[in-house]
Short mmCIF file of C-alpha atoms in Angstrom, two decimals:
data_model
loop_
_atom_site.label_atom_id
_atom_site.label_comp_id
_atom_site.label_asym_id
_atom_site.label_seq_id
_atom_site.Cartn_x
_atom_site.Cartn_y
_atom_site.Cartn_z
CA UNK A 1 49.68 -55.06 6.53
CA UNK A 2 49.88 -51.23 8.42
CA UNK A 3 47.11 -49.90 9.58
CA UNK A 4 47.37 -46.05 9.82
CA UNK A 5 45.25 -42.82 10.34
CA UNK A 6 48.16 -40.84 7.80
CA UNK A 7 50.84 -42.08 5.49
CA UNK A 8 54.27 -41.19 5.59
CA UNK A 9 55.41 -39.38 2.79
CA UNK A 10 57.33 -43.00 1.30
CA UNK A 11 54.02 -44.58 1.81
CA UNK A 12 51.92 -41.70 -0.16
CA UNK A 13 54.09 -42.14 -2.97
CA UNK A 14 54.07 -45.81 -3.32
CA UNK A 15 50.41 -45.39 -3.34
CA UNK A 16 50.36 -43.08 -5.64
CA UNK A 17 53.00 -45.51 -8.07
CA UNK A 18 50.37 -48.44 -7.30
CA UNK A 19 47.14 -45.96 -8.52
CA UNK A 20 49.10 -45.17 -11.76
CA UNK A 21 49.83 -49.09 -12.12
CA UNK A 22 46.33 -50.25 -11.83
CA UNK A 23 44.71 -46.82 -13.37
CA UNK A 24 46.83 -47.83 -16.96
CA UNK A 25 46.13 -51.42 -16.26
CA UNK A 26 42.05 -51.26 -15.73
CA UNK A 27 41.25 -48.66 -17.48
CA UNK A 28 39.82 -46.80 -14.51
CA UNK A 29 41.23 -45.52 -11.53
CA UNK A 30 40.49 -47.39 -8.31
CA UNK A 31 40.06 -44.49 -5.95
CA UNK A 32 38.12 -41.71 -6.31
CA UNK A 33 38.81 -37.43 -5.70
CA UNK A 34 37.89 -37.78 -1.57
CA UNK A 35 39.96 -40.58 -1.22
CA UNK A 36 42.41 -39.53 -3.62
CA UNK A 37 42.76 -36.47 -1.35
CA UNK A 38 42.99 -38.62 1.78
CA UNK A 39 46.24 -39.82 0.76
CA UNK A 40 47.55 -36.85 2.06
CA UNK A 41 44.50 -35.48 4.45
CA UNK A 42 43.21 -35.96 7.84
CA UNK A 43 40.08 -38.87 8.39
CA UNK A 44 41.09 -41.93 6.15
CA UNK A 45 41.78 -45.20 7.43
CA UNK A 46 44.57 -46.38 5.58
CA UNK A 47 45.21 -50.30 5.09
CA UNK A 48 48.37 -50.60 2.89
CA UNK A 49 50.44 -53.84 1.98
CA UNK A 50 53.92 -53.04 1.07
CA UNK A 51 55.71 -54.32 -2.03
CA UNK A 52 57.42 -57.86 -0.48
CA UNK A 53 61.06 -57.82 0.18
CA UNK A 54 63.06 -58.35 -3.11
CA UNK A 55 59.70 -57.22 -5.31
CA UNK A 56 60.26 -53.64 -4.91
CA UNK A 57 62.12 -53.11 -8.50
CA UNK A 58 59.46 -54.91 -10.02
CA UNK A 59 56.26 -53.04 -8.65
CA UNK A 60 58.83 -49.88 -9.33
CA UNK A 61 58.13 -48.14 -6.34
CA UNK A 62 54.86 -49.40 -6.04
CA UNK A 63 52.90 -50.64 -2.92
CA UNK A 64 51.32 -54.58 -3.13
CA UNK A 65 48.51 -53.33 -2.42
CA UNK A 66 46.25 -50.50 -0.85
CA UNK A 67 42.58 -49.60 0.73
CA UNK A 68 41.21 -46.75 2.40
CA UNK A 69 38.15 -46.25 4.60
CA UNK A 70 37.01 -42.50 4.82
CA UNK A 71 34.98 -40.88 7.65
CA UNK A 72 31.57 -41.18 5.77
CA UNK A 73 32.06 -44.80 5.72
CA UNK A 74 33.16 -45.83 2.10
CA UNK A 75 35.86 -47.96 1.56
CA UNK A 76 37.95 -48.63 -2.05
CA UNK A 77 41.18 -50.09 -3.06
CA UNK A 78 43.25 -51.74 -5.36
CA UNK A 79 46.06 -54.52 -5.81
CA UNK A 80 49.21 -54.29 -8.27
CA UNK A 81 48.45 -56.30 -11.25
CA UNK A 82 51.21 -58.62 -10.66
CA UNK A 83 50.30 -59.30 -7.48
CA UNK A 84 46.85 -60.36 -8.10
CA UNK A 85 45.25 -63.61 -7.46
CA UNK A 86 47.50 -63.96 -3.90
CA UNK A 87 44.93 -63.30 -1.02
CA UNK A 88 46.14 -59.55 -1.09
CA UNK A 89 42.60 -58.39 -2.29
CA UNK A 90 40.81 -60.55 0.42
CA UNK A 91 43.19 -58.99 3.10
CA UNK A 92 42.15 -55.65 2.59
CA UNK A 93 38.42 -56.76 2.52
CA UNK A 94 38.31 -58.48 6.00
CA UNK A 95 40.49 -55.95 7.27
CA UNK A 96 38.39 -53.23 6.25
CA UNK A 97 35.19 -54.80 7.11
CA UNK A 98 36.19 -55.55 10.31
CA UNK A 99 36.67 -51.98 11.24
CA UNK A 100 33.26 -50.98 9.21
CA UNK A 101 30.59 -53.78 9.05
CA UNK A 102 28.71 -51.43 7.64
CA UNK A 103 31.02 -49.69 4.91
CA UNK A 104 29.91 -49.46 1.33
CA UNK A 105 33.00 -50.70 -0.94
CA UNK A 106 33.36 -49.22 -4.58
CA UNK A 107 33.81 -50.98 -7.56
CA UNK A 108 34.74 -48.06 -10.24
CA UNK A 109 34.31 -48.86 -13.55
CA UNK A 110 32.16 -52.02 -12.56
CA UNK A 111 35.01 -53.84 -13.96
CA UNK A 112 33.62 -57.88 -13.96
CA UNK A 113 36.86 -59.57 -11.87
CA UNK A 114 35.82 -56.72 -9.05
CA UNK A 115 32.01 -57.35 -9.18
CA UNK A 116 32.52 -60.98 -9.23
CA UNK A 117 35.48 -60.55 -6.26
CA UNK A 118 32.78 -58.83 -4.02
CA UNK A 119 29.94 -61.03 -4.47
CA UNK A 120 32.18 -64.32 -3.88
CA UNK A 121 32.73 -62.57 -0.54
CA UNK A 122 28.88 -62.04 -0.30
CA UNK A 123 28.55 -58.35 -1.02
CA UNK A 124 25.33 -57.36 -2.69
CA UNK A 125 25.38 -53.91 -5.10
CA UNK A 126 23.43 -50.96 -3.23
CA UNK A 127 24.13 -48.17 -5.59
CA UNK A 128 24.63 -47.50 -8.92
CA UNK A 129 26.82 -43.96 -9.99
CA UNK A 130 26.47 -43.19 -13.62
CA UNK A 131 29.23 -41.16 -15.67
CA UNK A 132 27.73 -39.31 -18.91
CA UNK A 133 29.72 -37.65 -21.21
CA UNK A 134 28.77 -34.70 -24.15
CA UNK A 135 30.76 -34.43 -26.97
CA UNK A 136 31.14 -31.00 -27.33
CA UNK A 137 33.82 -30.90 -29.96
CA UNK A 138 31.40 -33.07 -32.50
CA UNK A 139 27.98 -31.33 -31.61
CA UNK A 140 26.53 -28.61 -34.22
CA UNK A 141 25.33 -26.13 -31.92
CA UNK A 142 23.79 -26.35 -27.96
CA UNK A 143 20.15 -25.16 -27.34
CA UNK A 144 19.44 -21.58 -26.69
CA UNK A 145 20.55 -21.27 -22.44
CA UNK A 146 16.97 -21.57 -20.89
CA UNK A 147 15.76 -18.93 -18.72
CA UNK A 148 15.05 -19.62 -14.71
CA UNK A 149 11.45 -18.94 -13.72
CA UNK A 150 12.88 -16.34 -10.99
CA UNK A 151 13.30 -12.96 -11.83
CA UNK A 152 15.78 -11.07 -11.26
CA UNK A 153 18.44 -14.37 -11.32
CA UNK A 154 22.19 -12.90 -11.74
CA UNK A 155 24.83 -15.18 -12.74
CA UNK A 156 28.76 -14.19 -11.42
CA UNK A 157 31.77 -15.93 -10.13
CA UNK A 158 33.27 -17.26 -6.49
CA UNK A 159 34.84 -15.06 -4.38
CA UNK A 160 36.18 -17.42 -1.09
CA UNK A 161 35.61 -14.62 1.07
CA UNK A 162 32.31 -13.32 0.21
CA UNK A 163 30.66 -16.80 -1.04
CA UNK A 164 32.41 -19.65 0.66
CA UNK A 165 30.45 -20.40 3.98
CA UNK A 166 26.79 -19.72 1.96
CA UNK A 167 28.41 -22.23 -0.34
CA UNK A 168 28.72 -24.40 2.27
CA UNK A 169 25.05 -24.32 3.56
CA UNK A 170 23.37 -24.18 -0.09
CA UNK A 171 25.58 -27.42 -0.83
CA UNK A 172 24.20 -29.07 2.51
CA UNK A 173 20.34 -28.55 1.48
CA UNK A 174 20.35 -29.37 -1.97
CA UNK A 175 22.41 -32.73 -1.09
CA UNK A 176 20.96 -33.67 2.13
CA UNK A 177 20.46 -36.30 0.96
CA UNK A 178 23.37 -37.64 -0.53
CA UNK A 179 26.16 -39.97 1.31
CA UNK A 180 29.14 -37.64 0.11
CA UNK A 181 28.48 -34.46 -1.49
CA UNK A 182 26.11 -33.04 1.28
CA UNK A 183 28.50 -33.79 3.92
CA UNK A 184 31.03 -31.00 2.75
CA UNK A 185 32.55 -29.13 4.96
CA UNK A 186 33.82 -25.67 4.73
CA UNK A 187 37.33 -27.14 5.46
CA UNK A 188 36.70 -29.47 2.55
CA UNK A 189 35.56 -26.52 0.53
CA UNK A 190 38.92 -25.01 0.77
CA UNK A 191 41.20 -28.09 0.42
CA UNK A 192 39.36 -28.71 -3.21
CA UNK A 193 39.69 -24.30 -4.23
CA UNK A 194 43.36 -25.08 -2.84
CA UNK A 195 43.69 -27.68 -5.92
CA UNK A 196 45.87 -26.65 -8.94
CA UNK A 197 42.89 -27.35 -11.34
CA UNK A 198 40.62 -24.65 -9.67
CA UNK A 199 39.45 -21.65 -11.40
CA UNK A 200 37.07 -19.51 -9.74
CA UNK A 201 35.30 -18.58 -12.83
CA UNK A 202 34.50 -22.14 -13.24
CA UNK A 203 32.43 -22.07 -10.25
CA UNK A 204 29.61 -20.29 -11.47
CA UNK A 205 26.72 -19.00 -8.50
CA UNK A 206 23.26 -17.61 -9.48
CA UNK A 207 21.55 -15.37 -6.78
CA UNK A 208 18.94 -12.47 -6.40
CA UNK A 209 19.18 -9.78 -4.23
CA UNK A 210 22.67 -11.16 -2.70
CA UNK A 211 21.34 -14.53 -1.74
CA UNK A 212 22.92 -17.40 -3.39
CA UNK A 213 20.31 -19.68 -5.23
CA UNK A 214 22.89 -22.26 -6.68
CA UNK A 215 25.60 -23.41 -8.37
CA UNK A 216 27.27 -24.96 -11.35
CA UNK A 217 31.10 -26.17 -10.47
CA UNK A 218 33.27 -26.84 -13.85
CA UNK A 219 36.55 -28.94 -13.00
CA UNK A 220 38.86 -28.69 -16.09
CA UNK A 221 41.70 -31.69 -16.96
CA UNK A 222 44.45 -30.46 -18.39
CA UNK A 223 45.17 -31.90 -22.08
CA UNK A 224 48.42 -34.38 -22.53
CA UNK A 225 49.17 -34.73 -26.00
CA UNK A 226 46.67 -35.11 -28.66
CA UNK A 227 43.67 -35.90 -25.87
CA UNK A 228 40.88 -33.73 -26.32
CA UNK A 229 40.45 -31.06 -23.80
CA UNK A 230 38.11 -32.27 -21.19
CA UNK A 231 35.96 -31.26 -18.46
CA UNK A 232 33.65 -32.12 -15.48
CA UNK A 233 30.50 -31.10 -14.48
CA UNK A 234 31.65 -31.30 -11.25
CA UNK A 235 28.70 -30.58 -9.26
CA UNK A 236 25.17 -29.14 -9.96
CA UNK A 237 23.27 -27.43 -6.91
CA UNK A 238 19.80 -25.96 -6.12
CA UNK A 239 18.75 -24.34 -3.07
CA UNK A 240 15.49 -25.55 -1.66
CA UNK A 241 13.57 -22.84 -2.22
CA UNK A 242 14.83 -22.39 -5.47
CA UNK A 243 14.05 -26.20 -6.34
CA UNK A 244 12.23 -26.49 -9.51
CA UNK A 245 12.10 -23.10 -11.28
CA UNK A 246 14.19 -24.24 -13.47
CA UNK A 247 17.69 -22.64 -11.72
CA UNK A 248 19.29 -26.32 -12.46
CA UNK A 249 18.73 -25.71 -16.16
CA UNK A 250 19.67 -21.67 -16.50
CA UNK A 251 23.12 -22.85 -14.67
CA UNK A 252 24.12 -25.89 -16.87
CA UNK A 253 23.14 -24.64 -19.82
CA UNK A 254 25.41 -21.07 -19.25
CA UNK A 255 28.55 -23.75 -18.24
CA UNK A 256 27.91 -25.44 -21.43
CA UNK A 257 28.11 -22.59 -23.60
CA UNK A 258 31.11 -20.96 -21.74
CA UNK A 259 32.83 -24.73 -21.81
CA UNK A 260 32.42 -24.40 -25.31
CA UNK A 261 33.30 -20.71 -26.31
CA UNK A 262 37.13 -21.65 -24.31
CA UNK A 263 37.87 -24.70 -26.40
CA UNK A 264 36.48 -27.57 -24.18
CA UNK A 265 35.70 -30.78 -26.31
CA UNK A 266 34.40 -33.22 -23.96
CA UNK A 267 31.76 -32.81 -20.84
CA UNK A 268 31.52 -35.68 -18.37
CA UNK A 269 29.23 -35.67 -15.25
CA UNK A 270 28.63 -38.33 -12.79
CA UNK A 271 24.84 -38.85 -11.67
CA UNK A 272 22.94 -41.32 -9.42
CA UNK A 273 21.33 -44.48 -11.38
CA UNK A 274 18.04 -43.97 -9.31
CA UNK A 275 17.92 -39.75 -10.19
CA UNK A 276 15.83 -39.95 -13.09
CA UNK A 277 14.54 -36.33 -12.98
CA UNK A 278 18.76 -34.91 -13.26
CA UNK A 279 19.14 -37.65 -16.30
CA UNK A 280 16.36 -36.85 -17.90
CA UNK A 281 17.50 -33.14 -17.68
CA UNK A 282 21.13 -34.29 -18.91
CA UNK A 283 20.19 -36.32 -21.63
CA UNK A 284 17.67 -33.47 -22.80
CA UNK A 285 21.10 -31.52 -23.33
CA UNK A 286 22.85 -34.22 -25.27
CA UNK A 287 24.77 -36.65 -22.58
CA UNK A 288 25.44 -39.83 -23.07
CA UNK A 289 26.27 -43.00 -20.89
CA UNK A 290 29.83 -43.46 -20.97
CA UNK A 291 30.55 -45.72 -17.59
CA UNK A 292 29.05 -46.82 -14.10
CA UNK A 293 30.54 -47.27 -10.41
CA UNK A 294 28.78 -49.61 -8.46
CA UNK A 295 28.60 -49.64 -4.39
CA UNK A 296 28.19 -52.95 -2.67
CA UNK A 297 27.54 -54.32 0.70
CA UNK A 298 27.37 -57.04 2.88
CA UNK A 299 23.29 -57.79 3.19
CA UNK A 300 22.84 -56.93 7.07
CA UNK A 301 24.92 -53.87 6.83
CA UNK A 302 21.46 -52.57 4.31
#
């Protein structure tokens, strides 16, 4: 196994053949965007198992077998699918765990074999992270946008230089208190506008009298084929003192109707199992549960 604080360019790309693998395998991909990003980023600790001697033609460039454990403490990974079933999966685990007692290891797509993997190894699940989706392409028409209770609420689009750093601090309070998405830095900020899928007119602020209020951040996937054209609410954000006046609501529903008016057919969002007050305000608008992530860890780590 190497252990490694950055991959070499061979090594990013034999991840990246191993993510495909297991992505068109499972059905879901095994890392998510922050670790996805780490491939090629500073702060991941990367554990990677190298296709065996002889195997390489049959993995076709791809790696045996690959985790990651990222500053904030999560760790997720994935082995080739015909390489599973050898001890490779285990590896990774004590390897990982060993550098983070404490770490938090995803499961996306809550696929059984990984569920039942983890808890023969005596994880326990900690957190549930829901993934809705709103078919836009089969819905009749989208309520009426509602109106914030704060007058005086303008609606306009990012500019880096003017909006980025109050970005930054608006993100912080309204997630302070979640593990990832709070923790955003304004280097962060920037690798994710650096991304070919970002528009700034798909990050959409609200603010009065210059001072940003909050956000609604629209993350469009580019269409392959006969797919439908698809996008993510990619994240939803409220100012504290802004908090329940209904700013939430005004934001989503003007990135619904805009998603719609340019052609978008699909809406997904991912939400936390336990926020009942944002799903109850999604499924008001029409989304659905379309798949789960699950977080696990060992029982003293809490």
């Amino acid at each position: 196994m190497i252990t490694s604080d950055a991959l070499s360019s061979d090594e990013r790309d034999s991840v990246e053949a191993l993510l495909e693998a297991t992505s068109r395998h499972d059905g879901v991909s095994a890392l998510d965007e922050p670790a996805r990003l780490a491939l090629s980023g500073p702060g991941a600790r990367h554990l990677l198992i190298p296709a065996e001697e002889g195997a390489e033609r049959d993995l076709a460039g791809a790696a045996s077998a690959y985790a990651s454990i990222l500053p904030d403490g999560t760790v997720q990974g994935m082995v080739h699918p015909s390489v599973r079933r050898q001890g490779h999966g285990t590896a990774l685990l004590r390897a990982a765990l060993s550098a983070r007692p404490d770490a938090g290891v995803w499961a996306h797509g809550a696929l059984d074999p990984a569920l039942e993997f983890l808890a023969a190894k005596g994880l326990e699940v900690t957190r549930r992270l829901l993934t809705l989706h709103l078919d836009l392409a089969g819905a009749t028409s989208l309520p009426p946008v509602p109106e914030a209770r704060i007058q005086g609420l303008e609606l306009d689009s990012f500019v880096a230089e003017r909006d980025a750093d109050a970005w930054v601090q608006v993100n912080a309070q309204a997630f302070a208190d979640h593990p990832e998405q709070g923790a955003l830095t304004r280097e962060d900020l920037d690798r994710r506008t650096a991304e070919p899928w970002f528009d700034p007119d798909d990050l959409m602020l609200a603010r009065k009298n210059g001072e940003l209020l909050g956000f609604v951040w629209v993350k469009r996937e580019p269409a392959a084929g006969s797919e439908p054209v698809v996008a993510e609410l990619y994240v939803v954000g409220t100012a504290p003192q802004a908090q329940g006046k209904g700013v939430a609501g005004h934001l989503i529903g003007a990135a619904l109707h805009r998603l719609r008016d340019t052609g978008v057919q699909r809406v997904e969002l991912y939400v936390e199992a336990d926020n009942t007050a944002a799903l109850e305000l999604y499924r008001r608008w029409g989304f659905e549960l379309a798949a789960e992530d699950v977080q696990l860890r060992l029982p003293e780590a809490g």
